[in-house]
Short mmCIF file of C-alpha atoms in Angstrom, two decimals:
data_model
loop_
_atom_site.label_atom_id
_atom_site.label_comp_id
_atom_site.label_asym_id
_atom_site.label_seq_id
_atom_site.Cartn_x
_atom_site.Cartn_y
_atom_site.Cartn_z
CA MET A 1 -38.26 -33.81 9.56
CA TYR A 2 -36.73 -32.29 6.62
CA ASN A 3 -34.48 -30.05 8.33
CA ARG A 4 -33.44 -33.01 10.76
CA ARG A 5 -32.45 -34.37 7.27
CA GLN A 6 -30.73 -31.61 6.24
CA LYS A 7 -28.47 -31.41 9.16
CA GLU A 8 -27.47 -35.36 9.47
CA SER A 9 -26.94 -34.97 5.25
CA GLY A 10 -23.49 -32.56 6.30
CA ARG A 11 -23.79 -30.75 3.31
CA ARG A 12 -23.77 -27.51 4.94
CA PRO A 13 -20.16 -26.88 5.58
CA PHE A 14 -19.65 -27.75 1.64
CA LEU A 15 -21.94 -24.96 0.14
CA LEU A 16 -20.63 -22.03 2.70
CA ALA A 17 -17.37 -22.47 1.90
CA GLY A 18 -18.07 -21.97 -1.73
CA LEU A 19 -20.10 -18.97 -1.49
CA ALA A 20 -18.16 -16.31 -2.28
CA LEU A 21 -16.79 -18.12 -5.21
CA VAL A 22 -19.13 -17.17 -7.84
CA PHE A 23 -22.39 -15.03 -5.93
CA THR A 24 -20.48 -12.25 -6.66
CA PRO A 25 -20.80 -11.99 -10.10
CA PHE A 26 -23.46 -15.13 -10.41
CA ARG A 27 -22.46 -16.68 -13.16
CA ALA A 28 -25.30 -17.31 -15.34
CA LEU A 29 -26.17 -17.56 -19.23
CA ALA A 30 -29.46 -15.87 -20.94
CA ASP A 31 -32.87 -17.04 -19.26
CA GLY A 32 -34.74 -19.35 -21.27
CA ASP A 33 -36.73 -22.95 -20.89
CA LEU A 34 -35.17 -26.14 -20.95
CA ASP A 35 -35.81 -27.80 -24.83
CA PRO A 36 -36.11 -31.76 -25.10
CA GLY A 37 -35.63 -31.15 -28.61
CA GLY A 38 -37.96 -33.03 -29.95
CA LEU A 39 -36.84 -36.24 -28.11
CA THR A 40 -39.07 -38.20 -25.62
CA PHE A 41 -38.86 -40.68 -23.21
CA LYS A 42 -39.15 -43.45 -25.72
CA ASP A 43 -35.65 -42.29 -27.37
CA PHE A 44 -34.19 -43.21 -23.84
CA ALA A 45 -36.59 -46.42 -22.86
CA ALA A 46 -36.12 -49.74 -23.24
CA ARG A 47 -39.14 -52.05 -24.19
CA ASP A 48 -39.94 -53.86 -21.10
CA ARG A 49 -43.18 -52.73 -20.27
CA GLY A 50 -41.95 -51.40 -16.68
CA SER A 51 -40.63 -54.72 -15.56
CA SER A 52 -37.47 -52.97 -14.43
CA PHE A 53 -39.14 -51.02 -11.66
CA ASP A 54 -39.83 -54.21 -9.95
CA LYS A 55 -36.32 -54.30 -8.97
CA VAL A 56 -34.10 -53.36 -6.43
CA ASP A 57 -30.30 -52.63 -7.05
CA PRO A 58 -28.50 -52.41 -3.64
CA MET A 59 -25.03 -51.34 -5.58
CA ILE A 60 -26.98 -48.38 -6.59
CA GLY A 61 -29.29 -47.94 -3.86
CA ALA A 62 -30.23 -44.45 -2.18
CA GLY A 63 -28.64 -45.43 1.35
CA ALA A 64 -27.58 -49.12 2.76
CA GLN A 65 -31.26 -50.61 2.97
CA PRO A 66 -32.50 -49.07 -0.27
CA THR A 67 -36.10 -49.70 -0.53
CA GLN A 68 -38.54 -49.79 -3.95
CA SER A 69 -40.14 -46.54 -5.12
CA GLN A 70 -43.82 -46.73 -5.94
CA VAL A 71 -44.65 -47.10 -9.67
CA LEU A 72 -48.12 -44.35 -10.22
CA GLU A 73 -48.44 -45.28 -13.75
CA ILE A 74 -46.80 -47.21 -16.66
CA ASN A 75 -47.16 -45.52 -19.86
CA ASN A 76 -45.70 -48.11 -22.92
CA ASN A 77 -46.96 -45.61 -25.21
CA GLY A 78 -44.88 -42.88 -24.04
CA GLY A 79 -42.05 -44.84 -22.61
CA PHE A 80 -42.27 -44.26 -19.05
CA ALA A 81 -42.85 -44.73 -15.82
CA ARG A 82 -44.39 -42.36 -13.53
CA ILE A 83 -42.87 -42.77 -9.67
CA ARG A 84 -43.55 -41.55 -6.66
CA PHE A 85 -40.73 -41.14 -3.98
CA ASN A 86 -42.97 -41.39 -0.51
CA SER A 87 -39.93 -40.25 1.05
CA ILE A 88 -39.36 -37.06 -0.16
CA LYS A 89 -42.69 -36.53 -1.27
CA VAL A 90 -41.71 -36.22 -5.10
CA GLU A 91 -43.11 -37.71 -8.31
CA VAL A 92 -41.04 -37.75 -11.45
CA ALA A 93 -41.35 -39.81 -14.60
CA MET A 94 -38.72 -41.79 -15.70
CA PRO A 95 -37.79 -43.98 -19.06
CA LEU A 96 -39.03 -47.39 -18.96
CA GLY A 97 -35.82 -49.97 -18.18
CA TRP A 98 -34.58 -47.72 -15.39
CA GLN A 99 -35.15 -48.61 -11.84
CA ALA A 100 -36.11 -46.43 -9.05
CA ASN A 101 -35.65 -47.03 -4.76
CA GLU A 102 -35.04 -44.61 -2.23
CA ASP A 103 -33.92 -44.15 1.20
CA TRP A 104 -34.86 -41.70 4.09
CA GLU A 105 -33.78 -38.31 2.51
CA ARG A 106 -33.81 -38.93 -1.14
CA GLY A 107 -34.79 -40.74 -4.31
CA VAL A 108 -32.69 -42.38 -6.66
CA GLY A 109 -32.90 -43.82 -10.62
CA PHE A 110 -30.84 -44.78 -12.95
CA SER A 111 -30.56 -46.52 -16.34
CA GLU A 112 -29.95 -50.54 -16.66
CA ASP A 113 -26.04 -49.58 -17.37
CA LYS A 114 -26.23 -47.23 -14.85
CA ARG A 115 -24.46 -44.45 -16.87
CA TYR A 116 -27.71 -42.70 -16.35
CA ARG A 117 -28.44 -41.61 -13.07
CA LEU A 118 -30.76 -38.99 -11.36
CA ILE A 119 -31.00 -38.25 -7.75
CA LEU A 120 -33.60 -36.05 -5.69
CA TRP A 121 -33.31 -34.28 -2.61
CA ARG A 122 -35.59 -31.68 -0.12
CA VAL A 123 -33.46 -28.44 0.51
CA ASP A 124 -33.98 -26.40 3.53
CA PHE A 125 -32.05 -23.29 2.05
CA ALA A 126 -32.16 -21.40 5.62
CA TYR A 127 -30.58 -24.27 7.55
CA GLU A 128 -27.91 -24.37 4.48
CA GLY A 129 -27.13 -20.98 5.04
CA VAL A 130 -28.37 -19.36 2.32
CA THR A 131 -31.21 -17.26 1.57
CA GLY A 132 -32.77 -19.08 -0.91
CA ALA A 133 -32.89 -21.03 -4.32
CA GLU A 134 -30.50 -18.67 -6.79
CA GLN A 135 -28.04 -18.45 -3.44
CA TYR A 136 -27.60 -21.96 -2.70
CA ALA A 137 -27.29 -22.90 -6.65
CA ALA A 138 -24.58 -20.06 -6.55
CA ALA A 139 -23.13 -21.34 -3.27
CA LYS A 140 -22.87 -25.36 -4.61
CA ALA A 141 -21.43 -24.36 -8.29
CA GLY A 142 -18.59 -22.16 -6.30
CA ALA A 143 -18.17 -25.60 -3.99
CA ILE A 144 -17.67 -27.53 -6.56
CA GLN A 145 -15.33 -25.83 -8.35
CA SER A 146 -13.13 -25.15 -5.00
CA HIS A 147 -13.24 -28.88 -3.88
CA ARG A 148 -12.48 -30.23 -7.78
CA PRO A 149 -10.44 -28.56 -9.58
CA GLY A 150 -10.98 -28.71 -13.44
CA VAL A 151 -14.48 -28.77 -13.01
CA LYS A 152 -16.42 -26.11 -15.07
CA ALA A 153 -19.70 -25.19 -13.58
CA GLN A 154 -22.40 -22.56 -15.37
CA ALA A 155 -25.93 -21.51 -14.20
CA ARG A 156 -28.97 -20.15 -15.40
CA LYS A 157 -32.00 -18.96 -14.09
CA LEU A 158 -34.85 -20.79 -16.11
CA SER A 159 -38.32 -18.27 -17.09
CA ASP A 160 -40.19 -20.31 -14.49
CA GLY A 161 -37.71 -19.29 -11.54
CA THR A 162 -35.81 -22.31 -11.44
CA PHE A 163 -32.23 -22.61 -11.96
CA LEU A 164 -29.97 -25.04 -14.01
CA LEU A 165 -26.30 -25.67 -13.26
CA VAL A 166 -24.37 -27.65 -15.31
CA TYR A 167 -21.16 -29.44 -14.04
CA GLU A 168 -18.81 -30.36 -17.21
CA ASN A 169 -15.59 -32.27 -16.61
CA VAL A 170 -16.94 -34.30 -13.38
CA PRO A 171 -14.30 -36.90 -12.48
CA ASP A 172 -15.25 -40.69 -12.75
CA LYS A 173 -13.80 -43.66 -12.50
CA ASP A 174 -15.25 -44.48 -16.14
CA GLY A 175 -14.24 -41.50 -17.57
CA GLN A 176 -15.50 -38.07 -17.40
CA ARG A 177 -19.39 -37.23 -16.57
CA THR A 178 -21.76 -33.94 -17.54
CA VAL A 179 -23.75 -33.00 -14.24
CA PHE A 180 -27.06 -31.29 -14.38
CA ASP A 181 -28.92 -29.50 -11.05
CA LEU A 182 -32.27 -28.53 -11.10
CA VAL A 183 -33.13 -26.33 -7.95
CA VAL A 184 -36.37 -25.29 -7.25
CA SER A 185 -38.14 -23.36 -4.66
CA GLN A 186 -41.49 -24.01 -2.76
CA PRO A 187 -44.40 -21.49 -4.28
CA GLY A 188 -44.77 -18.98 -1.65
CA GLN A 189 -41.94 -20.43 0.74
CA PRO A 190 -38.68 -19.69 -0.84
CA LYS A 191 -36.79 -20.92 2.19
CA GLN A 192 -37.59 -24.63 1.02
CA GLY A 193 -37.22 -26.38 -2.01
CA ALA A 194 -35.99 -28.99 -4.13
CA LEU A 195 -33.17 -30.52 -5.92
CA MET A 196 -32.66 -32.66 -8.79
CA THR A 197 -29.71 -34.03 -10.19
CA LEU A 198 -29.01 -36.04 -13.55
CA GLY A 199 -25.47 -37.10 -14.16
CA VAL A 200 -24.30 -38.37 -17.94
CA PRO A 201 -21.38 -39.51 -19.61
CA ALA A 202 -19.63 -36.33 -21.03
CA SER A 203 -19.97 -37.81 -24.40
CA ASP A 204 -23.79 -37.63 -23.78
CA ALA A 205 -23.79 -34.18 -22.39
CA ASP A 206 -26.44 -33.04 -25.08
CA ARG A 207 -28.68 -35.62 -24.73
CA GLY A 208 -28.40 -35.40 -21.14
CA LEU A 209 -29.59 -31.88 -21.28
CA LYS A 210 -32.69 -32.88 -23.50
CA LEU A 211 -33.73 -35.65 -20.89
CA MET A 212 -33.31 -32.73 -18.23
CA ALA A 213 -36.26 -31.04 -19.92
CA LEU A 214 -38.13 -34.14 -19.86
CA LEU A 215 -37.37 -34.78 -16.04
CA LYS A 216 -38.22 -31.35 -15.46
CA ARG A 217 -41.54 -30.93 -17.20
CA SER A 218 -42.56 -34.37 -15.32
CA LEU A 219 -41.87 -32.99 -11.86
CA ARG A 220 -44.01 -32.91 -9.15
CA VAL A 221 -43.67 -31.80 -5.73
CA ASP A 222 -46.00 -32.10 -2.92
CA TRP A 223 -44.98 -29.34 -0.65
#
């Protein structure tokens, strides 16, 4: 099923075009872990007791007919809701006040003002024409820089084997943005993986990175 979805998404040529640009050598920062720096989901949340997750906004939907995602838990003290995207079998926590919906190939979450936007996918690395998460990260970083001059991409391998990509100077109608990618491999099956993307205003890049740390800690993939 996921292989078919990857074919229909049309991302493969885009990745292959950029592979040679950054993989030799792979642009990386020092190994390490994402750190929320003392922030919690409450620092990003609204005090609405999870009511926002009853809404579906078609303007930011994952597809032409987005469906509401499953709410597994509302944690008012922690400032988050635990969401399951059944179409891709992925769970993640999101700040209260956000919304979440999905279509057949991805899950989407976003803040009330839509300045923070989250997308989750499943990835078939073999279909994408790469050997695994590291080559996929390199290919995507190269492709983004090739197709969007002015965007600066950096990648870092985290201590748990996942890969963090950071894109700066990403153009948007409301001003420049910073985008974070987390690329995860399936344990014991390195040709399959998942991708979590968080986009924030460039002025919020530091807070966005801390939120990405919280999202990463909460991420669960039903492989």
